[in-house]
Short mmCIF file of C-alpha atoms and ligand atoms in Angstrom, two decimals:
data_model
loop_
_atom_site.label_atom_id
_atom_site.label_comp_id
_atom_site.label_asym_id
_atom_site.label_seq_id
_atom_site.Cartn_x
_atom_site.Cartn_y
_atom_site.Cartn_z
CA MET A 1 0.00 0.00 0.00
CA ALA A 2 1.32 3.43 -0.87
CA GLU A 3 0.15 4.68 2.56
CA SER A 4 2.91 2.80 4.38
CA SER A 5 5.63 3.95 1.98
CA PRO A 6 8.61 5.52 3.73
CA TRP A 7 8.56 8.23 1.04
CA ASN A 8 4.98 9.31 1.35
CA GLY A 9 5.59 12.45 3.40
CA GLN A 10 7.93 13.73 0.72
CA PHE A 11 5.76 12.95 -2.30
CA SER A 12 2.10 12.73 -1.38
CA ARG A 13 1.67 16.52 -1.53
CA PHE A 14 1.75 16.20 -5.33
CA ASP A 15 -1.74 14.79 -5.20
CA LEU A 16 -2.44 14.62 -8.94
CA VAL A 17 0.55 12.44 -9.69
CA ALA A 18 1.19 10.69 -6.35
CA ARG A 19 -0.03 7.18 -5.76
CA MET A 20 -2.62 7.44 -3.01
CA GLY A 21 -4.42 4.64 -1.25
CA ASP A 22 -5.35 1.74 -3.52
CA ARG A 23 -5.02 3.69 -6.73
CA PRO A 24 -3.73 1.36 -9.45
CA PRO A 25 -0.89 2.40 -11.76
CA SER A 26 -2.00 4.56 -14.69
CA ILE A 27 -1.62 3.54 -18.28
CA VAL A 28 -0.78 6.16 -20.88
CA GLN A 29 -2.37 4.91 -24.07
CA VAL A 30 -0.78 6.01 -27.34
CA GLY A 31 -2.76 4.63 -30.25
CA GLU A 32 -2.56 0.87 -29.85
CA VAL A 33 0.34 0.96 -27.41
CA PRO A 34 -0.28 1.09 -23.66
CA ILE A 35 2.61 2.61 -21.73
CA GLY A 36 2.55 1.19 -18.23
CA ALA A 37 1.32 -2.28 -19.17
CA GLY A 38 4.23 -4.06 -20.79
CA PHE A 39 7.66 -2.96 -21.95
CA VAL A 40 7.74 -0.35 -24.74
CA VAL A 41 10.84 0.50 -26.73
CA MET A 42 11.32 4.00 -28.21
CA ALA A 43 14.36 4.10 -30.45
CA GLY A 44 16.01 6.31 -33.02
CA PRO A 45 18.70 8.89 -33.53
CA CYS A 46 19.44 11.73 -31.18
CA ALA A 47 18.59 14.14 -34.02
CA VAL A 48 16.77 13.84 -37.32
CA GLU A 49 19.54 14.54 -39.86
CA SER A 50 18.25 13.49 -43.28
CA GLU A 51 15.44 11.58 -44.94
CA ARG A 52 17.60 8.59 -45.57
CA GLN A 53 18.94 8.48 -42.01
CA ILE A 54 15.53 8.65 -40.36
CA LEU A 55 13.70 6.28 -42.73
CA GLU A 56 16.41 3.63 -42.58
CA THR A 57 16.50 3.84 -38.81
CA ALA A 58 12.72 3.74 -38.51
CA GLU A 59 12.47 0.64 -40.67
CA PHE A 60 15.19 -1.13 -38.78
CA VAL A 61 14.01 -0.36 -35.25
CA ALA A 62 10.42 -1.27 -36.18
CA SER A 63 11.57 -4.63 -37.53
CA ALA A 64 13.47 -5.28 -34.30
CA GLY A 65 10.48 -4.60 -32.03
CA ALA A 66 10.42 -0.87 -31.25
CA ARG A 67 6.98 0.77 -31.19
CA PHE A 68 8.14 4.41 -31.17
CA LEU A 69 10.61 6.38 -33.27
CA ARG A 70 12.58 9.00 -31.36
CA GLY A 71 14.47 11.85 -33.01
CA GLY A 72 14.98 15.50 -32.19
CA ALA A 73 13.98 18.16 -34.70
CA TYR A 74 14.64 20.93 -32.15
CA LYS A 75 17.81 20.14 -30.23
CA PRO A 76 18.96 21.63 -26.93
CA ARG A 77 22.73 21.64 -27.52
CA SER A 78 25.34 22.56 -24.96
CA SER A 79 27.26 24.54 -27.60
CA PRO A 80 25.68 27.19 -29.88
CA TYR A 81 28.02 25.94 -32.64
CA SER A 82 26.64 22.38 -32.59
CA PHE A 83 23.89 21.13 -34.93
CA GLN A 84 20.61 22.61 -33.66
CA GLY A 85 18.22 20.30 -35.54
CA LEU A 86 16.24 20.55 -38.79
CA GLY A 87 13.18 22.18 -37.19
CA ILE A 88 9.97 21.80 -39.15
CA GLU A 89 11.74 19.84 -41.91
CA GLY A 90 12.71 17.31 -39.26
CA LEU A 91 9.10 17.07 -38.09
CA LYS A 92 7.97 16.36 -41.65
CA LEU A 93 10.54 13.60 -41.98
CA LEU A 94 9.30 12.07 -38.73
CA ARG A 95 5.77 12.11 -40.12
CA LYS A 96 6.96 10.33 -43.24
CA ALA A 97 8.68 7.67 -41.14
CA ARG A 98 5.48 7.22 -39.13
CA GLU A 99 3.43 6.74 -42.29
CA ARG A 100 5.91 4.23 -43.64
CA THR A 101 6.43 2.11 -40.52
CA GLY A 102 3.48 2.65 -38.17
CA LEU A 103 5.88 3.72 -35.43
CA TYR A 104 4.58 6.40 -33.10
CA ILE A 105 6.67 9.55 -32.86
CA ILE A 106 8.32 11.03 -29.80
CA THR A 107 10.22 14.28 -30.23
CA GLU A 108 11.44 17.06 -28.00
CA VAL A 109 9.74 20.40 -27.44
CA MET A 110 11.92 23.13 -25.93
CA SER A 111 9.75 26.21 -26.02
CA GLU A 112 6.13 26.95 -25.27
CA SER A 113 5.91 28.75 -28.60
CA ASP A 114 6.60 25.45 -30.43
CA VAL A 115 4.03 23.35 -28.55
CA GLU A 116 1.17 23.63 -31.03
CA LEU A 117 3.32 22.94 -34.07
CA ILE A 118 5.09 19.94 -32.54
CA ALA A 119 1.81 18.51 -31.24
CA GLU A 120 0.64 18.25 -34.86
CA PHE A 121 3.48 15.86 -35.65
CA ALA A 122 4.29 14.10 -32.38
CA ASP A 123 2.40 11.33 -30.61
CA VAL A 124 4.33 12.04 -27.41
CA MET A 125 5.93 15.36 -26.48
CA GLN A 126 9.39 14.97 -24.92
CA VAL A 127 10.52 17.44 -22.26
CA GLY A 128 14.30 17.27 -22.00
CA THR A 129 16.43 17.33 -18.91
CA ARG A 130 17.24 21.01 -19.42
CA SER A 131 13.56 21.92 -19.57
CA MET A 132 12.21 20.04 -16.56
CA GLU A 133 11.92 23.32 -14.69
CA ASN A 134 10.66 25.41 -17.63
CA TYR A 135 7.28 26.07 -16.02
CA ALA A 136 5.93 28.15 -18.91
CA LEU A 137 6.53 25.13 -21.15
CA LEU A 138 5.06 22.67 -18.63
CA GLN A 139 1.94 24.80 -18.24
CA LYS A 140 1.45 25.00 -21.99
CA LEU A 141 1.86 21.23 -22.26
CA GLY A 142 -1.09 20.93 -19.88
CA GLY A 143 -3.31 21.87 -22.80
CA CYS A 144 -1.45 20.25 -25.70
CA GLY A 145 -3.70 17.20 -26.06
CA ARG A 146 -0.72 14.80 -26.25
CA PRO A 147 0.99 12.65 -23.64
CA VAL A 148 4.19 14.15 -22.24
CA LEU A 149 7.42 12.30 -21.55
CA LEU A 150 9.03 14.23 -18.70
CA LYS A 151 12.75 13.69 -18.32
CA ARG A 152 14.34 14.15 -14.95
CA GLY A 153 16.45 17.29 -14.72
CA MET A 154 20.12 16.35 -14.47
CA THR A 155 20.35 18.07 -11.08
CA ALA A 156 16.79 17.42 -9.94
CA ARG A 157 15.63 15.39 -6.98
CA LEU A 158 12.71 13.01 -7.43
CA ASP A 159 10.36 15.29 -5.50
CA GLU A 160 11.27 18.09 -7.91
CA LEU A 161 10.47 15.79 -10.84
CA MET A 162 7.12 15.00 -9.22
CA HIS A 163 6.53 18.73 -8.79
CA SER A 164 7.05 19.32 -12.52
CA ALA A 165 4.61 16.52 -13.34
CA GLN A 166 2.10 18.07 -10.96
CA VAL A 167 2.37 21.37 -12.87
CA ILE A 168 1.48 19.63 -16.17
CA ALA A 169 -1.38 17.75 -14.51
CA GLU A 170 -2.71 20.89 -12.79
CA HIS A 171 -2.93 22.51 -16.20
CA GLY A 172 -5.13 19.74 -17.52
CA ASN A 173 -2.92 16.90 -18.75
CA SER A 174 -2.38 13.81 -16.63
CA GLN A 175 -0.98 11.74 -19.52
CA ILE A 176 2.59 11.89 -18.24
CA ILE A 177 5.45 9.40 -18.44
CA PHE A 178 8.55 9.84 -16.28
CA CYS A 179 12.02 9.23 -17.70
CA GLU A 180 15.15 8.56 -15.64
CA ARG A 181 18.11 9.61 -17.83
CA GLY A 182 20.90 9.91 -15.28
CA ILE A 183 21.91 12.72 -12.99
CA ARG A 184 25.07 14.74 -12.40
CA THR A 185 27.30 13.45 -9.66
CA PHE A 186 31.05 13.68 -9.02
CA GLU A 187 31.57 10.59 -11.22
CA THR A 188 32.98 11.37 -14.66
CA ALA A 189 33.43 7.86 -16.08
CA THR A 190 29.86 8.02 -17.35
CA ARG A 191 28.13 11.06 -18.85
CA ASN A 192 25.59 10.95 -16.02
CA THR A 193 24.98 8.62 -13.08
CA PHE A 194 22.08 6.26 -13.80
CA ASP A 195 19.90 6.43 -10.70
CA ILE A 196 18.50 2.92 -10.84
CA ALA A 197 16.59 3.30 -7.56
CA ALA A 198 14.59 6.12 -9.12
CA VAL A 199 12.53 3.55 -11.06
CA PRO A 200 11.08 1.51 -8.18
CA ILE A 201 10.75 4.63 -6.03
CA LEU A 202 8.79 6.52 -8.68
CA LYS A 203 6.63 3.48 -9.37
CA THR A 204 5.86 3.30 -5.67
CA VAL A 205 5.16 6.96 -4.97
CA SER A 206 3.45 7.82 -8.27
CA HIS A 207 0.80 6.15 -10.41
CA LEU A 208 2.53 7.27 -13.61
CA PRO A 209 4.61 5.02 -15.90
CA VAL A 210 8.40 5.26 -15.74
CA ILE A 211 10.84 4.60 -18.55
CA VAL A 212 14.63 4.78 -18.66
CA ASP A 213 17.08 6.39 -21.08
CA PRO A 214 20.34 4.44 -20.82
CA SER A 215 21.93 6.41 -23.69
CA HIS A 216 22.17 9.76 -21.92
CA ALA A 217 22.95 8.05 -18.63
CA ALA A 218 25.90 6.10 -20.04
CA GLY A 219 27.25 8.53 -22.63
CA VAL A 220 29.09 5.60 -24.21
CA ARG A 221 27.47 2.90 -26.32
CA SER A 222 29.15 -0.12 -24.72
CA LEU A 223 27.23 0.49 -21.49
CA VAL A 224 23.82 1.11 -23.05
CA PRO A 225 22.57 -2.52 -23.37
CA ILE A 226 23.46 -3.49 -19.81
CA LEU A 227 21.85 -0.35 -18.38
CA ALA A 228 18.76 -1.04 -20.52
CA CYS A 229 18.51 -4.53 -19.03
CA ALA A 230 19.01 -3.11 -15.54
CA GLY A 231 16.09 -0.77 -16.14
CA ALA A 232 13.93 -3.68 -17.26
CA VAL A 233 14.86 -5.71 -14.17
CA VAL A 234 13.87 -2.95 -11.74
CA GLY A 235 10.46 -2.58 -13.34
CA ALA A 236 10.75 0.20 -15.92
CA ASP A 237 7.83 0.37 -18.36
CA GLY A 238 10.12 0.92 -21.32
CA LEU A 239 13.17 2.42 -22.85
CA LEU A 240 14.20 5.51 -24.80
CA VAL A 241 17.38 4.67 -26.67
CA GLU A 242 19.56 6.27 -29.33
CA VAL A 243 20.20 4.30 -32.54
CA HIS A 244 21.94 5.56 -35.68
CA PRO A 245 22.81 3.86 -39.00
CA SER A 246 26.42 5.11 -38.71
CA PRO A 247 27.02 6.38 -35.17
CA GLU A 248 30.54 7.54 -36.04
CA LYS A 249 29.01 10.03 -38.51
CA ALA A 250 26.14 11.22 -36.28
CA LEU A 251 25.73 14.98 -35.90
CA SER A 252 24.92 14.56 -32.21
CA ASP A 253 25.47 11.95 -29.51
CA GLY A 254 27.15 9.44 -31.84
CA VAL A 255 29.41 8.10 -29.09
CA GLN A 256 26.42 6.84 -27.14
CA SER A 257 24.30 5.71 -30.13
CA LEU A 258 23.92 2.03 -30.95
CA ASN A 259 24.33 0.83 -34.51
CA PHE A 260 21.66 -1.48 -35.95
CA ALA A 261 23.41 -4.72 -35.01
CA GLU A 262 23.96 -3.52 -31.45
CA PHE A 263 20.32 -2.49 -31.17
CA ALA A 264 19.11 -5.89 -32.40
CA ALA A 265 21.39 -7.66 -29.90
CA MET A 266 20.11 -5.45 -27.06
CA MET A 267 16.52 -6.29 -27.99
CA ARG A 268 17.37 -10.00 -27.80
CA ASP A 269 19.06 -9.53 -24.39
CA LEU A 270 16.08 -7.60 -23.08
CA GLN A 271 13.75 -10.49 -23.77
CA ARG A 272 15.44 -12.40 -20.97
CA TYR A 273 13.84 -9.92 -18.59
CA VAL A 274 10.69 -8.57 -20.20
CA SER A 275 8.25 -9.56 -22.84
CA LEU A 276 8.32 -7.31 -25.85
CA ASP A 277 5.23 -8.90 -27.36
CA PHE A 278 3.44 -10.34 -24.31
CA SER A 279 3.57 -13.84 -25.74
CA ARG A 280 6.51 -15.28 -23.83
CA PRO A 281 5.35 -16.97 -20.63
CA GLU A 282 8.75 -16.94 -18.90
CA ALA A 283 9.05 -13.20 -19.52
CA ALA A 284 5.60 -12.69 -18.04
CA GLU A 285 6.80 -14.44 -14.89
CA VAL A 286 9.73 -12.05 -14.57
CA LYS A 287 7.36 -9.11 -14.94
CA GLN A 288 5.18 -10.59 -12.23
CA LEU A 289 8.19 -10.83 -9.94
CA GLN A 290 9.07 -7.19 -10.50
CA LEU A 291 5.56 -6.14 -9.60
CA LEU A 292 5.83 -8.09 -6.37
CA VAL A 293 9.14 -6.43 -5.55
CA VAL A 294 7.76 -2.97 -6.21
CA GLY A 295 4.59 -3.82 -4.32
CA GLY A 296 6.73 -4.98 -1.42
CA ASN A 297 8.33 -1.56 -1.15
CA ALA A 298 5.02 0.18 -1.17
C1 PEP B 301 17.82 13.58 -26.11
O1 PEP B 301 16.95 12.73 -25.79
O2 PEP B 301 18.44 13.55 -27.17
C2 PEP B 301 18.20 14.59 -25.10
C3 PEP B 301 18.64 15.80 -25.45
O3 PEP B 301 18.07 14.12 -23.85
P1 PEP B 301 18.31 14.83 -22.43
O4 PEP B 301 17.30 15.93 -22.36
O5 PEP B 301 18.04 13.72 -21.45
O6 PEP B 301 19.73 15.32 -22.41
MN1 MN B 302 20.79 12.82 -27.47
#
């Protein structure tokens, strides 16, 4: 029961997103795909770079079991001299990939002035780590009519993440998915420190689904598959992962992007822990076990 959770005092004040009493976990339904009832993979490049790049990636990740195509058209870059994204041309390419593959589209929105435009093209609106505290954006997303994937700020505590979700919900949109993407610590061997405990904690204190982004946590592709599996084991509802046809030529985040073969191998590894199609009985048992573990914390 959420009532006996050791974290309740800290989180229950965010009443629209906290898990109170017997409230069951929420499912965010995107077309045919329920997020929060099974393991959903969202894959694609960091940024949309060209028609060929995005269509090839979409076709490959769809064939390997992804249900969503990710790809930034508006990129929050640390340097003003880095590739900033293709903007509306990128959105049009994402739409083309959607039509061709049936993948749903998740893409980042950085500014409240872009919300309406991006909502025309995206199935899920991504709020990046740098925007978690952009309250004007969060408020606007309350009325956007699309689910929101809310990434944890790289220096944000979990109660601050819950607060940001509460702002979106207060403004009318409770279709929110949390994303743990690593936080800043003193460790420099990884780009960020993957806070694995965030997953079972959030699933205990909130009714919202939680996915993980091992790409931005690791910052290096060799660690991405193992962190993805770790996320699955602790009960994440899915994965946001960067995949590129030629990572060494990527205009952003190539070092942490998987190539197609690496993505396919990761999808095979993941099926030891979760069912990607709900038809594998042994995977269903693992999922059951995770629910018990999370329930035990509650
Ligand atoms: C991204 O998903 O490419 C991205 C910019 O992520 P984050 O906001 O987590 O850095
Ligand atoms: Mn990226």
